[in-house]
Short mmCIF file of C-alpha atoms and ligand atoms in Angstrom, two decimals:
data_model
loop_
_atom_site.label_atom_id
_atom_site.label_comp_id
_atom_site.label_asym_id
_atom_site.label_seq_id
_atom_site.Cartn_x
_atom_site.Cartn_y
_atom_site.Cartn_z
CA MET A 1 -0.05 0.03 0.01
CA THR A 2 1.49 3.34 -0.99
CA THR A 3 1.00 6.65 0.91
CA PRO A 4 -0.67 9.26 -1.28
CA GLY A 5 1.88 11.63 -2.74
CA SER A 6 4.88 9.39 -1.84
CA ARG A 7 5.13 7.30 -5.02
CA THR A 8 8.10 7.33 -7.41
CA CYS A 9 6.79 6.80 -10.97
CA ARG A 10 8.79 4.81 -13.40
CA LEU A 11 7.94 5.87 -16.95
CA GLY A 12 9.13 4.69 -20.33
CA VAL A 13 10.33 7.00 -23.11
CA LEU A 14 10.03 5.82 -26.69
CA HIS A 15 11.18 8.58 -28.99
CA GLY A 16 9.95 7.04 -32.26
CA ASP A 17 10.47 8.54 -35.68
CA GLY A 18 10.16 11.97 -37.49
CA ILE A 19 9.44 14.66 -34.93
CA GLY A 20 9.31 12.18 -32.11
CA PRO A 21 12.85 12.85 -30.94
CA GLU A 22 11.88 16.53 -30.62
CA ILE A 23 8.44 16.37 -28.96
CA VAL A 24 9.10 13.50 -26.60
CA PRO A 25 12.09 15.04 -24.90
CA SER A 26 10.11 18.30 -24.72
CA SER A 27 7.43 16.33 -22.86
CA VAL A 28 9.99 14.76 -20.46
CA ALA A 29 11.19 18.33 -19.66
CA VAL A 30 7.63 19.65 -19.11
CA VAL A 31 6.69 16.66 -16.96
CA ASP A 32 9.81 17.03 -14.81
CA ALA A 33 9.01 20.71 -14.28
CA ALA A 34 5.41 20.06 -13.43
CA VAL A 35 6.13 17.17 -11.00
CA ALA A 36 8.76 19.34 -9.24
CA ALA A 37 6.35 22.27 -9.02
CA ALA A 38 3.71 19.96 -7.61
CA GLY A 39 6.11 18.81 -4.94
CA GLY A 40 6.06 15.15 -6.22
CA GLU A 41 8.82 12.59 -6.32
CA ALA A 42 11.07 12.93 -9.36
CA ILE A 43 10.06 10.61 -12.23
CA GLU A 44 12.35 7.76 -12.98
CA TRP A 45 12.66 7.74 -16.84
CA HIS A 46 13.59 4.59 -18.86
CA GLU A 47 14.51 5.22 -22.50
CA LEU A 48 13.74 2.26 -24.75
CA PRO A 49 14.36 1.58 -28.41
CA LEU A 50 11.50 1.78 -30.96
CA GLY A 51 11.00 2.68 -34.58
CA PHE A 52 13.79 3.23 -37.13
CA ALA A 53 16.45 3.31 -34.43
CA ALA A 54 15.36 -0.09 -33.20
CA LEU A 55 15.21 -1.46 -36.72
CA THR A 56 18.84 -0.69 -37.21
CA GLU A 57 19.99 -2.06 -33.92
CA TYR A 58 17.61 -4.96 -33.23
CA GLY A 59 16.12 -5.74 -36.70
CA GLU A 60 12.54 -5.06 -35.30
CA HIS A 61 10.67 -1.82 -34.94
CA THR A 62 9.30 -2.98 -31.56
CA PRO A 63 11.79 -5.25 -29.99
CA ALA A 64 10.63 -7.93 -27.58
CA SER A 65 13.03 -6.39 -24.97
CA THR A 66 11.14 -3.09 -25.23
CA LEU A 67 7.77 -4.78 -24.64
CA LYS A 68 9.23 -6.72 -21.70
CA ALA A 69 10.66 -3.57 -20.09
CA LEU A 70 7.33 -1.74 -20.55
CA GLU A 71 5.57 -4.43 -18.61
CA ASP A 72 7.40 -3.41 -15.41
CA LEU A 73 6.81 0.35 -15.83
CA ASP A 74 3.93 2.56 -14.55
CA GLY A 75 3.28 3.96 -18.01
CA TRP A 76 5.19 5.47 -21.00
CA LEU A 77 5.33 8.22 -23.57
CA LEU A 78 5.16 6.96 -27.09
CA GLY A 79 6.48 9.22 -29.92
CA PRO A 80 4.95 8.87 -33.37
CA HIS A 81 6.31 6.40 -35.94
CA ASP A 82 6.89 6.73 -39.65
CA SER A 83 6.02 3.06 -40.39
CA ALA A 84 4.91 3.81 -43.91
CA ALA A 85 8.66 4.44 -44.61
CA TYR A 86 10.02 1.29 -43.03
CA PRO A 87 11.64 -1.24 -45.41
CA GLU A 88 9.78 -4.39 -46.06
CA PRO A 89 8.71 -6.73 -44.45
CA HIS A 90 8.40 -4.34 -41.51
CA ARG A 91 6.25 -1.87 -43.45
CA SER A 92 3.53 -4.53 -44.06
CA ARG A 93 3.49 -5.77 -40.46
CA LEU A 94 1.57 -4.38 -37.51
CA ASN A 95 3.08 -0.95 -36.73
CA PRO A 96 4.70 -0.06 -33.35
CA SER A 97 1.65 1.56 -31.71
CA GLY A 98 -0.57 -1.23 -32.97
CA THR A 99 1.81 -3.73 -31.59
CA ILE A 100 1.96 -2.05 -28.18
CA ARG A 101 -1.81 -1.49 -28.08
CA LYS A 102 -2.47 -5.12 -28.86
CA HIS A 103 0.20 -6.51 -26.57
CA PHE A 104 -1.21 -4.60 -23.59
CA GLY A 105 -4.86 -4.69 -24.56
CA LEU A 106 -5.06 -0.87 -24.46
CA TYR A 107 -8.71 -0.80 -25.38
CA ALA A 108 -9.53 2.86 -24.69
CA ASN A 109 -8.06 5.62 -26.85
CA ILE A 110 -9.20 8.80 -25.23
CA ARG A 111 -8.70 11.85 -27.50
CA PRO A 112 -9.70 15.30 -26.24
CA ALA A 113 -10.11 18.27 -28.58
CA LYS A 114 -10.06 21.45 -26.61
CA ALA A 115 -9.77 25.06 -28.07
CA PHE A 116 -7.85 27.52 -26.01
CA GLU A 117 -7.47 31.33 -26.26
CA GLY A 118 -4.99 32.31 -28.92
CA GLY A 119 -5.02 28.75 -30.29
CA ASN A 120 -6.54 29.37 -33.71
CA ALA A 121 -9.71 27.27 -33.20
CA LEU A 122 -12.14 26.85 -36.12
CA VAL A 123 -15.00 26.36 -33.69
CA PRO A 124 -14.14 28.44 -30.57
CA GLY A 125 -15.35 26.90 -27.28
CA THR A 126 -14.82 23.34 -28.55
CA ASP A 127 -14.16 21.11 -25.55
CA LEU A 128 -14.92 17.50 -26.34
CA VAL A 129 -13.40 14.06 -25.82
CA ILE A 130 -13.48 11.16 -28.26
CA ALA A 131 -13.56 7.76 -26.58
CA ARG A 132 -12.30 5.59 -29.45
CA GLU A 133 -12.43 1.73 -29.09
CA ASN A 134 -8.93 0.74 -29.83
CA THR A 135 -8.67 -3.00 -30.38
CA GLU A 136 -11.14 -4.04 -33.09
CA GLY A 137 -13.59 -2.44 -35.61
CA PHE A 138 -12.47 -1.98 -39.24
CA TYR A 139 -8.75 -1.82 -38.65
CA ALA A 140 -7.60 -5.14 -40.00
CA ASP A 141 -4.38 -4.96 -38.09
CA ARG A 142 -6.18 -4.94 -34.72
CA ASN A 143 -8.94 -7.46 -35.10
CA THR A 144 -7.24 -10.83 -35.29
CA PHE A 145 -5.29 -12.81 -32.65
CA ARG A 146 -2.33 -13.37 -35.01
CA GLY A 147 -1.44 -11.72 -38.36
CA THR A 148 -3.49 -8.94 -39.90
CA ASP A 149 -6.83 -9.47 -41.39
CA GLU A 150 -6.22 -8.11 -44.87
CA MET A 151 -5.76 -10.39 -47.89
CA MET A 152 -5.39 -10.26 -51.67
CA PRO A 153 -6.81 -13.35 -53.38
CA THR A 154 -5.70 -11.85 -56.65
CA PRO A 155 -3.53 -8.69 -57.39
CA ASP A 156 -6.71 -6.81 -58.19
CA VAL A 157 -8.91 -7.92 -55.24
CA ALA A 158 -8.31 -6.86 -51.63
CA ILE A 159 -10.48 -8.04 -48.65
CA MET A 160 -10.68 -7.06 -45.01
CA HIS A 161 -13.20 -7.78 -42.27
CA GLY A 162 -14.50 -5.65 -39.48
CA ILE A 163 -15.32 -7.01 -36.04
CA ILE A 164 -17.41 -5.50 -33.20
CA THR A 165 -17.93 -7.43 -29.98
CA ARG A 166 -20.21 -6.85 -27.12
CA ALA A 167 -17.39 -7.26 -24.62
CA ALA A 168 -15.10 -4.66 -26.20
CA THR A 169 -17.97 -2.24 -26.80
CA GLU A 170 -19.11 -2.50 -23.20
CA LYS A 171 -15.58 -1.62 -21.99
CA ILE A 172 -15.29 1.49 -24.14
CA ALA A 173 -18.83 2.54 -23.38
CA HIS A 174 -18.22 2.37 -19.61
CA SER A 175 -15.00 4.50 -20.16
CA ALA A 176 -17.06 7.02 -22.06
CA PHE A 177 -19.86 7.21 -19.49
CA ARG A 178 -17.51 7.43 -16.57
CA LEU A 179 -15.64 10.27 -18.37
CA ALA A 180 -18.98 12.06 -19.06
CA GLN A 181 -19.93 11.80 -15.33
CA ARG A 182 -16.81 13.95 -14.59
CA ARG A 183 -17.53 16.39 -17.41
CA ARG A 184 -20.72 17.85 -18.81
CA ARG A 185 -22.69 14.58 -18.61
CA LYS A 186 -23.45 14.02 -22.28
CA VAL A 187 -22.45 11.07 -24.52
CA THR A 188 -22.86 10.87 -28.33
CA ILE A 189 -22.65 7.50 -29.93
CA VAL A 190 -21.27 7.53 -33.52
CA HIS A 191 -21.96 4.62 -35.75
CA LYS A 192 -23.16 3.80 -39.32
CA ALA A 193 -25.97 1.49 -38.41
CA ASN A 194 -28.12 2.44 -41.47
CA VAL A 195 -25.56 0.56 -43.61
CA LEU A 196 -23.20 -1.46 -41.33
CA LYS A 197 -26.35 -2.70 -39.56
CA MET A 198 -25.09 -5.75 -37.60
CA THR A 199 -21.59 -4.43 -36.61
CA THR A 200 -22.05 -0.69 -35.91
CA GLY A 201 -25.68 -1.46 -35.01
CA LEU A 202 -24.34 -3.76 -32.24
CA PHE A 203 -21.99 -1.03 -31.21
CA ARG A 204 -24.78 1.54 -30.91
CA ASP A 205 -27.19 -0.76 -29.10
CA VAL A 206 -24.61 -1.90 -26.55
CA CYS A 207 -23.50 1.68 -25.89
CA ARG A 208 -27.21 2.54 -25.27
CA GLU A 209 -27.62 -0.41 -22.98
CA VAL A 210 -24.55 0.58 -20.93
CA GLY A 211 -25.85 4.20 -20.87
CA ARG A 212 -28.92 3.03 -18.94
CA GLN A 213 -26.60 2.38 -15.94
CA TYR A 214 -25.70 6.09 -16.04
CA PRO A 215 -29.12 7.72 -15.93
CA GLU A 216 -27.72 11.14 -15.16
CA VAL A 217 -25.85 11.15 -18.48
CA GLU A 218 -27.78 12.38 -21.59
CA VAL A 219 -27.32 10.18 -24.70
CA ASP A 220 -27.78 10.78 -28.42
CA ASP A 221 -26.41 9.14 -31.55
CA PHE A 222 -25.41 10.09 -35.07
CA HIS A 223 -24.20 8.37 -38.24
CA VAL A 224 -20.59 8.99 -38.74
CA ASP A 225 -21.11 10.96 -42.00
CA ALA A 226 -23.57 13.25 -40.33
CA MET A 227 -21.27 13.67 -37.43
CA THR A 228 -18.51 15.29 -39.58
CA VAL A 229 -21.09 17.99 -40.45
CA HIS A 230 -22.18 18.48 -36.82
CA LEU A 231 -18.54 18.75 -35.74
CA VAL A 232 -17.64 21.44 -38.31
CA ARG A 233 -20.79 23.42 -37.55
CA ARG A 234 -21.18 23.03 -33.76
CA ALA A 235 -18.28 21.13 -32.18
CA HIS A 236 -18.66 23.27 -29.13
CA GLU A 237 -22.00 21.48 -28.27
CA PHE A 238 -20.46 18.02 -27.90
CA ASP A 239 -19.11 16.55 -24.68
CA VAL A 240 -17.99 12.85 -24.97
CA ILE A 241 -18.19 11.04 -28.28
CA VAL A 242 -17.88 7.23 -28.18
CA THR A 243 -17.14 5.37 -31.43
CA GLU A 244 -15.47 2.41 -33.04
CA ASN A 245 -11.76 2.30 -33.99
CA MET A 246 -11.56 3.78 -37.51
CA PHE A 247 -14.37 6.26 -37.04
CA GLY A 248 -12.65 7.48 -33.95
CA ASP A 249 -9.31 7.82 -35.70
CA ILE A 250 -10.87 9.98 -38.48
CA LEU A 251 -13.06 12.02 -36.31
CA SER A 252 -10.38 12.83 -33.83
CA ASP A 253 -8.10 14.29 -36.63
CA LEU A 254 -11.04 16.42 -37.62
CA ALA A 255 -11.87 17.41 -34.05
CA GLY A 256 -8.13 18.28 -33.42
CA GLU A 257 -8.07 20.57 -36.34
CA ILE A 258 -11.32 22.14 -35.41
CA ALA A 259 -9.96 22.97 -31.93
CA GLY A 260 -6.91 24.66 -33.47
CA SER A 261 -4.41 22.21 -35.01
CA LEU A 262 -3.60 18.58 -35.11
CA GLY A 263 -0.43 19.62 -33.34
CA ILE A 264 -2.44 20.27 -30.11
CA ALA A 265 -4.42 17.04 -30.18
CA PRO A 266 -3.41 14.66 -27.35
CA SER A 267 -4.39 11.10 -26.50
CA VAL A 268 -3.90 8.41 -23.90
CA ASN A 269 -4.30 4.73 -24.67
CA SER A 270 -5.27 2.67 -21.64
CA SER A 271 -6.51 -0.70 -20.26
CA ASP A 272 -7.43 -1.14 -16.60
CA THR A 273 -3.80 -1.55 -15.63
CA HIS A 274 -1.53 0.13 -18.23
CA ALA A 275 -1.53 3.53 -19.98
CA MET A 276 0.44 5.13 -22.77
CA ALA A 277 0.64 8.84 -23.78
CA GLN A 278 0.62 9.27 -27.56
CA ALA A 279 -0.11 12.42 -29.61
CA ALA A 280 -3.09 12.00 -31.99
CA HIS A 281 -0.88 13.12 -34.86
CA GLY A 282 1.74 11.25 -36.94
CA SER A 283 5.48 11.65 -37.21
CA ALA A 284 5.21 14.70 -39.61
CA PRO A 285 8.34 13.71 -41.67
CA ASP A 286 7.85 16.97 -43.74
CA ILE A 287 9.00 19.12 -40.77
CA ALA A 288 11.17 16.60 -38.80
CA GLY A 289 14.60 17.71 -37.62
CA GLN A 290 13.82 21.42 -38.24
CA ASP A 291 12.78 22.42 -34.73
CA ARG A 292 9.30 23.35 -36.17
CA ALA A 293 7.10 20.75 -34.43
CA ASN A 294 4.42 21.74 -32.00
CA PRO A 295 5.03 19.75 -28.87
CA ILE A 296 1.58 20.62 -27.31
CA ALA A 297 -0.13 17.36 -28.36
CA MET A 298 2.65 15.25 -26.83
CA ASN A 299 2.92 17.48 -23.77
CA LEU A 300 -0.81 17.22 -23.13
CA SER A 301 -0.78 13.49 -23.74
CA SER A 302 1.84 13.24 -21.00
CA ALA A 303 -0.46 15.33 -18.73
CA MET A 304 -3.26 12.88 -19.40
CA LEU A 305 -0.97 10.00 -18.46
CA LEU A 306 -0.08 11.78 -15.19
CA GLU A 307 -3.79 12.31 -14.54
CA TRP A 308 -4.52 8.60 -15.18
CA LEU A 309 -1.64 7.60 -12.85
CA GLY A 310 -2.82 10.09 -10.21
CA ALA A 311 -6.29 8.51 -10.26
CA ARG A 312 -5.00 4.94 -10.30
CA HIS A 313 -2.47 5.33 -7.54
CA ASP A 314 -4.46 7.90 -5.55
CA ASP A 315 -1.65 10.42 -5.86
CA PRO A 316 -2.89 13.95 -5.92
CA ARG A 317 0.57 15.36 -6.73
CA LEU A 318 0.55 13.56 -10.15
CA THR A 319 -2.98 15.02 -10.74
CA ASP A 320 -1.73 18.44 -9.75
CA ALA A 321 1.24 18.12 -12.05
CA ALA A 322 -1.06 17.23 -14.87
CA HIS A 323 -3.12 20.42 -14.29
CA ARG A 324 0.03 22.44 -14.10
CA ILE A 325 1.15 21.26 -17.56
CA GLU A 326 -2.28 22.28 -19.06
CA ASP A 327 -2.21 25.62 -17.28
CA GLY A 328 1.52 26.26 -18.30
CA ILE A 329 0.67 25.55 -21.94
CA ALA A 330 -2.42 27.76 -21.95
CA ARG A 331 -0.59 30.63 -20.24
CA THR A 332 2.28 30.28 -22.74
CA VAL A 333 0.05 30.49 -25.75
CA ARG A 334 -1.95 33.33 -24.21
CA SER A 335 1.28 35.29 -23.66
CA GLY A 336 1.80 35.20 -27.43
CA VAL A 337 4.45 32.39 -27.68
CA SER A 338 3.27 29.62 -30.03
CA THR A 339 4.60 27.40 -32.93
CA ARG A 340 4.05 28.08 -36.60
CA ASP A 341 1.02 25.76 -36.97
CA LEU A 342 -0.78 28.06 -34.45
CA GLY A 343 0.28 31.19 -36.32
CA GLY A 344 3.40 31.92 -34.12
CA SER A 345 7.08 31.75 -34.77
CA ALA A 346 8.51 29.69 -31.86
CA GLY A 347 10.41 26.45 -32.56
CA CYS A 348 9.76 23.34 -30.48
CA SER A 349 12.73 24.06 -28.20
CA GLU A 350 11.86 27.70 -27.59
CA PHE A 351 8.21 26.85 -26.99
CA THR A 352 9.23 24.04 -24.52
CA GLU A 353 11.50 26.46 -22.64
CA ALA A 354 8.62 28.98 -22.32
CA VAL A 355 6.28 26.24 -20.97
CA VAL A 356 8.83 24.99 -18.44
CA ALA A 357 9.27 28.61 -17.29
CA ALA A 358 5.57 29.12 -17.03
CA ILE A 359 5.20 25.95 -14.98
CA GLY A 360 8.18 27.02 -12.75
CA SER A 361 6.64 30.49 -12.22
CA SER A 362 3.37 28.93 -10.90
CA ARG A 363 4.92 27.31 -7.90
P1 ATP B 1 -0.21 9.08 -39.44
O1 ATP B 1 -0.89 8.32 -40.52
O2 ATP B 1 1.10 8.48 -38.88
O3 ATP B 1 -1.21 9.53 -38.30
P2 ATP B 1 -0.52 11.36 -41.03
O4 ATP B 1 -0.30 11.01 -42.45
O5 ATP B 1 -1.96 11.55 -40.45
O6 ATP B 1 0.28 10.39 -40.12
P3 ATP B 1 0.92 13.56 -39.80
O7 ATP B 1 2.23 13.07 -39.57
O8 ATP B 1 0.02 13.64 -38.61
O9 ATP B 1 0.25 12.75 -40.98
O10 ATP B 1 1.03 15.03 -40.44
C1 ATP B 1 -0.07 15.63 -41.06
C2 ATP B 1 0.23 17.09 -41.26
O11 ATP B 1 0.15 17.76 -40.00
C3 ATP B 1 1.63 17.31 -41.78
O12 ATP B 1 1.65 18.49 -42.66
C4 ATP B 1 2.43 17.72 -40.53
O13 ATP B 1 3.49 18.51 -40.76
C5 ATP B 1 1.43 18.35 -39.68
N1 ATP B 1 1.69 18.05 -38.22
C6 ATP B 1 1.42 16.90 -37.57
N2 ATP B 1 1.85 16.97 -36.32
C7 ATP B 1 2.32 18.21 -36.11
C8 ATP B 1 2.92 18.86 -35.02
N3 ATP B 1 3.12 18.25 -33.82
N4 ATP B 1 3.37 20.12 -35.19
C9 ATP B 1 3.21 20.76 -36.40
N5 ATP B 1 2.66 20.16 -37.43
C10 ATP B 1 2.22 18.91 -37.33
#
């Protein structure tokens, strides 16, 4: 039994590819500053190989030794990967984040989209969270026990299957409703039950069933195509959106951009026992190595991880540190320092220094 506030957290650091080696170290610096400001125990960081760096050294993008090491940690920061650029056969295999999500059964991908002052939001006031089911649906690389569920019987025919189960839907639905209880008490179920009647129809019906256990939470539902329109027009009216894997992936990019930029869209992937911070965006190879990346998404993902750990281990200092990161970023952007995607001119390193200073000044 640990005493609240006394715990040393052991976190993994996986830089990944593209802008990963810029935004992940930025997040380590920001987390260290926030934990210190909150009076918590210093984080014990464990750097582990992944992505291109691991391919060169271990012949695998996600070495077994990395997975093994992660098992003993409290959580980890995963940088983005540029798996589309890996040499074959690695390119065709399950990618690093899919491998980790599957290995640890990280069924909930929680992706907030929150606009903040000075943040260039297309729909000001947007403050929603997408609860994306992470292990099945129409992503062929997630929905089989072994191998990926895509096949080409002839060079001109490609087949994939989608899978929705009651068990996985119940889990993500409970995550969504519990989240809504702590927020504005509204859940929107997104599906395509007019066409994908059995699969996404099951998803909608099971979410509705679970919703009956949370009578204080209001529920509605939309087809995914209609939902894109509602988000563009009135994203600020939504609270928690629960949906299957692929719809969630697409809608969260849209929601991130609506809230200001994909560069500010964070996420955490979790099971009941493990959690991984991962920005919603990719490795942005077009700007990699130029100190132009916006680290906000990765910084906020790390804050979400601290919040998850704070709740799991009853450690209010970790929760406090998470809020200090959010506040430090908001104050930095409000003061006029932001990266190019938000209309500013700061590089990743300059922005990080400003956030660390803002966190330090809030002690
Ligand atoms: P993936 O399929 O791996 O998610 P993607 O094809 O969706 O990747 P991203 O790597 O997310 O593509 O990049 C999409 C665009 O957004 C690119 O122009 C990229 O430069 C920009 N972008 C993504 N992340 C950031 C960031 N953190 N800061 C600034 N620009 C970003």
